[in-house]
Coordinates of C-alpha atoms in Angstrom, one line a residue:
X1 CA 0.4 102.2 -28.4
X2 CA -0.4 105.2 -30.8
X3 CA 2.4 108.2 -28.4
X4 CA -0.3 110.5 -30.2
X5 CA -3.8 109.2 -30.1
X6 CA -2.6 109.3 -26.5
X7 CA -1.4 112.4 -26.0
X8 CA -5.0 114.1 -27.6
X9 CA -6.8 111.7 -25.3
X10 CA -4.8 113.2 -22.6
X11 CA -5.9 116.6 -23.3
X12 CA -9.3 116.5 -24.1
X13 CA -9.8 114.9 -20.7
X14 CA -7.9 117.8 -19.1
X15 CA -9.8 120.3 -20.6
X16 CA -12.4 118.4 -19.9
X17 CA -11.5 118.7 -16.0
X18 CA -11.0 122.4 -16.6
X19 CA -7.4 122.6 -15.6
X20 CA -4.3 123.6 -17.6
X21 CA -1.2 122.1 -18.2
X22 CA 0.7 123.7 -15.1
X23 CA -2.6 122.5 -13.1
X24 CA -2.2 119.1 -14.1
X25 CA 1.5 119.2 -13.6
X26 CA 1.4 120.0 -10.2
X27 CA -0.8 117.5 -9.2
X28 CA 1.4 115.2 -10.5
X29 CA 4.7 116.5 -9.9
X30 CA 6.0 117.1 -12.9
X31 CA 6.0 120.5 -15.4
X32 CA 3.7 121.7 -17.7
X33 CA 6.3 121.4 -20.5
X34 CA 6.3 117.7 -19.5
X35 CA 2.3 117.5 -20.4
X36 CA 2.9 119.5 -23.3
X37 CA 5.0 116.9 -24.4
X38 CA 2.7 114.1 -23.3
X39 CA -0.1 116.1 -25.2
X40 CA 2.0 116.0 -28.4
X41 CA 2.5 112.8 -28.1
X42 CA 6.6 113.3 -27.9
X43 CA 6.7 111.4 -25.1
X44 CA 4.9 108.6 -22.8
X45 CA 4.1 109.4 -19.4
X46 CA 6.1 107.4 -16.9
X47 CA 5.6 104.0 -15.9
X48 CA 4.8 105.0 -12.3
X49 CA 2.7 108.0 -13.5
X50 CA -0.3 106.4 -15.5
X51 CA -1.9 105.4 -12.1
X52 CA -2.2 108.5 -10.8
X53 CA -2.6 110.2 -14.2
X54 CA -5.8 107.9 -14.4
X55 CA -6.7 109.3 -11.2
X56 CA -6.6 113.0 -11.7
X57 CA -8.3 112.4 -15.3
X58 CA -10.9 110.0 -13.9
X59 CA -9.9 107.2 -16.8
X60 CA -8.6 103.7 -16.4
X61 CA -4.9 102.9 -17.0
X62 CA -6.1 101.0 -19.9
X63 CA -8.3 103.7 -21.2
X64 CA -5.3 106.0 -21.2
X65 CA -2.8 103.7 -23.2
X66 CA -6.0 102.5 -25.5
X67 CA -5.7 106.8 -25.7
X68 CA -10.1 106.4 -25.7
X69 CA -12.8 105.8 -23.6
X70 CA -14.0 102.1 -23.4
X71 CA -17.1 100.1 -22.9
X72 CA -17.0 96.6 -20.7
X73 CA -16.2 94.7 -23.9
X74 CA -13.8 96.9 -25.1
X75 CA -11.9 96.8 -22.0
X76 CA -10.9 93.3 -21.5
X77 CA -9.9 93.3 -25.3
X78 CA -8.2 96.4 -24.9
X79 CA -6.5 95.2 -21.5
X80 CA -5.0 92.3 -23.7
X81 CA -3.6 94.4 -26.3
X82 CA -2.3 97.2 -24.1
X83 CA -0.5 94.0 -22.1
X84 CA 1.0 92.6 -25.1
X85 CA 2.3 95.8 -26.8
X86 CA 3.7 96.8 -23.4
X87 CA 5.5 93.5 -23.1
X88 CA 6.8 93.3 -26.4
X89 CA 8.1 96.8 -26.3
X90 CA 10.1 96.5 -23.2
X91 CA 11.2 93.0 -23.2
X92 CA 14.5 92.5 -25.0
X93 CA 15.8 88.2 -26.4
X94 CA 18.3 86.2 -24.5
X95 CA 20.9 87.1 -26.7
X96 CA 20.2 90.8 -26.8
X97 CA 20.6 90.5 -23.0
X98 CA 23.6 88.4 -23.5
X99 CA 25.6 90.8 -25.5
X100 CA 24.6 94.1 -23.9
X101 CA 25.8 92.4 -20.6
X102 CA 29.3 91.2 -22.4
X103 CA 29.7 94.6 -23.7
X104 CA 29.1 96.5 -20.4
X105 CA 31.5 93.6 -18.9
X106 CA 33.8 94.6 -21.4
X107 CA 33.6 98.1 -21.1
X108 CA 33.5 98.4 -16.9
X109 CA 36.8 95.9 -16.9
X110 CA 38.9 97.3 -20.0
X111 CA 40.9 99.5 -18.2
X112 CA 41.5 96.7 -15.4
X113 CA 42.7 94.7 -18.8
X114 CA 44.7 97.1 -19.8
X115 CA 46.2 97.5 -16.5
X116 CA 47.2 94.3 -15.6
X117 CA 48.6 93.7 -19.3
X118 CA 51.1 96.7 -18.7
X119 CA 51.9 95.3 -15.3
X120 CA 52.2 91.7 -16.7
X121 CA 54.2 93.0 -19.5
X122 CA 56.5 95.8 -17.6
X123 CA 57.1 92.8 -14.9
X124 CA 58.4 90.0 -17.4
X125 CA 60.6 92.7 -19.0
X126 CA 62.1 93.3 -15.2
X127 CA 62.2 89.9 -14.3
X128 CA 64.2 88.4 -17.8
X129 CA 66.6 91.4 -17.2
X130 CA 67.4 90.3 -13.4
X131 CA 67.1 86.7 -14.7
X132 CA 64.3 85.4 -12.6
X133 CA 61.2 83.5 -13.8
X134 CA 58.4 85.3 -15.5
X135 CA 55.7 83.3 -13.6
X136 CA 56.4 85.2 -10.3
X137 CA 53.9 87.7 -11.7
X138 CA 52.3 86.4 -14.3
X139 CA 51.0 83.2 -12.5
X140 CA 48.9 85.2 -10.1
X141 CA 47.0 87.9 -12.6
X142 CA 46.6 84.4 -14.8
X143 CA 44.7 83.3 -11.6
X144 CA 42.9 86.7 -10.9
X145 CA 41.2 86.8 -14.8
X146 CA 40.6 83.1 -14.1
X147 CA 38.6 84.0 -11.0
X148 CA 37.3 87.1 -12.3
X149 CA 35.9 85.2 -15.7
X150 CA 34.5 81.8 -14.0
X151 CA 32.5 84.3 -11.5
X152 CA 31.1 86.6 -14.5
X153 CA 30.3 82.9 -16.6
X154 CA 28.4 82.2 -13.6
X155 CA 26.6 85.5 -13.1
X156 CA 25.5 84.8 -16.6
X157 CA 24.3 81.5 -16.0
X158 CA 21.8 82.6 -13.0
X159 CA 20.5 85.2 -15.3
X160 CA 20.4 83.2 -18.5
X161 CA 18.9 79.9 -16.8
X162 CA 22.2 78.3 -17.3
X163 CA 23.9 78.0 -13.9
X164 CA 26.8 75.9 -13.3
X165 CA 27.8 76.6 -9.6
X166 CA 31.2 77.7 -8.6
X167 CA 33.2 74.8 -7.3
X168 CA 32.9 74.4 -3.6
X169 CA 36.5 74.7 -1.5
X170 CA 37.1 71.8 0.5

């Protein structure tokens, strides 16, 4: 999708309406510096705009994103293309989704990591000075990033298509 062959197509049909920008803008809640941007082609409408964007401007959805007016034959092609183009922009690989979701994992559980690695590391140092065994403490947090990593493996697997279900307690 050409941002700017849409945003003239945009305003041409508003002017063609008669209204301004701030006329526009109200109708659809939004400012007139927002459909100056549109018009400029800085920016895309919304998603949840270009139905009632359509409406107001008396154009298809697919007219808009094709940023012209289209005849019968043009329209199914046009439908196709716009369909593709929006799928391919906004759909991201398996392994992109894989590592953005490791990396937020990462990032939302460092400081719990960091954590638990002082208290694992401050409680061994307590426990070999009073001479009792390290694994009063360290056993359990062992258990806890066990638990915590086999439930985020499995999270992955439902949204990956590779489940393996948690083990069932008997």
């Amino acid at each position: 999708m050409d941002q700017v062959k849409v945003g003239k197509f945009i305003a041409v049909l508003r002017k063609e309406q008669g209204m301004t920008q701030e006329a526009l803008g109200r109708k659809l809640g939004v400012t007139n510096k927002t459909v100056s941007r549109w018009e400029t082609g800085r920016y895309m409408p919304d998603i949840e705009l270009l139905l009632p964007l359509g409406e107001v401007l008396d154009v298809s959805v697919n007219e808009l994103l094709a940023g012209k007016r289209l005849s019968d034959e043009q329209f199914r092609k046009q439908a196709d293309e716009n369909l593709v183009e929006a799928v391919r922009e906004s759909c991201f690989t398996v392994e992109e989704r894989k590592k953005f979701f490791r990396k937020k994992w990462r990032r939302d559980h460092l400081w719990l990591i960091l954590v638990l690695m002082l208290v694992a590391a401050l409680s061994t140092v307590y426990l070999i000075a009073h001479r009792m065994g390290a694994f009063v403490w360290v056993v359990p947090m062992l258990i806890v990033f066990w638990e915590n990593n086999s439930m985020m493996s499995y999270v992955e697997g439902k949204v990956y298509g590779d489940p393996k279900p948690p083990k069932k307690e008997k």
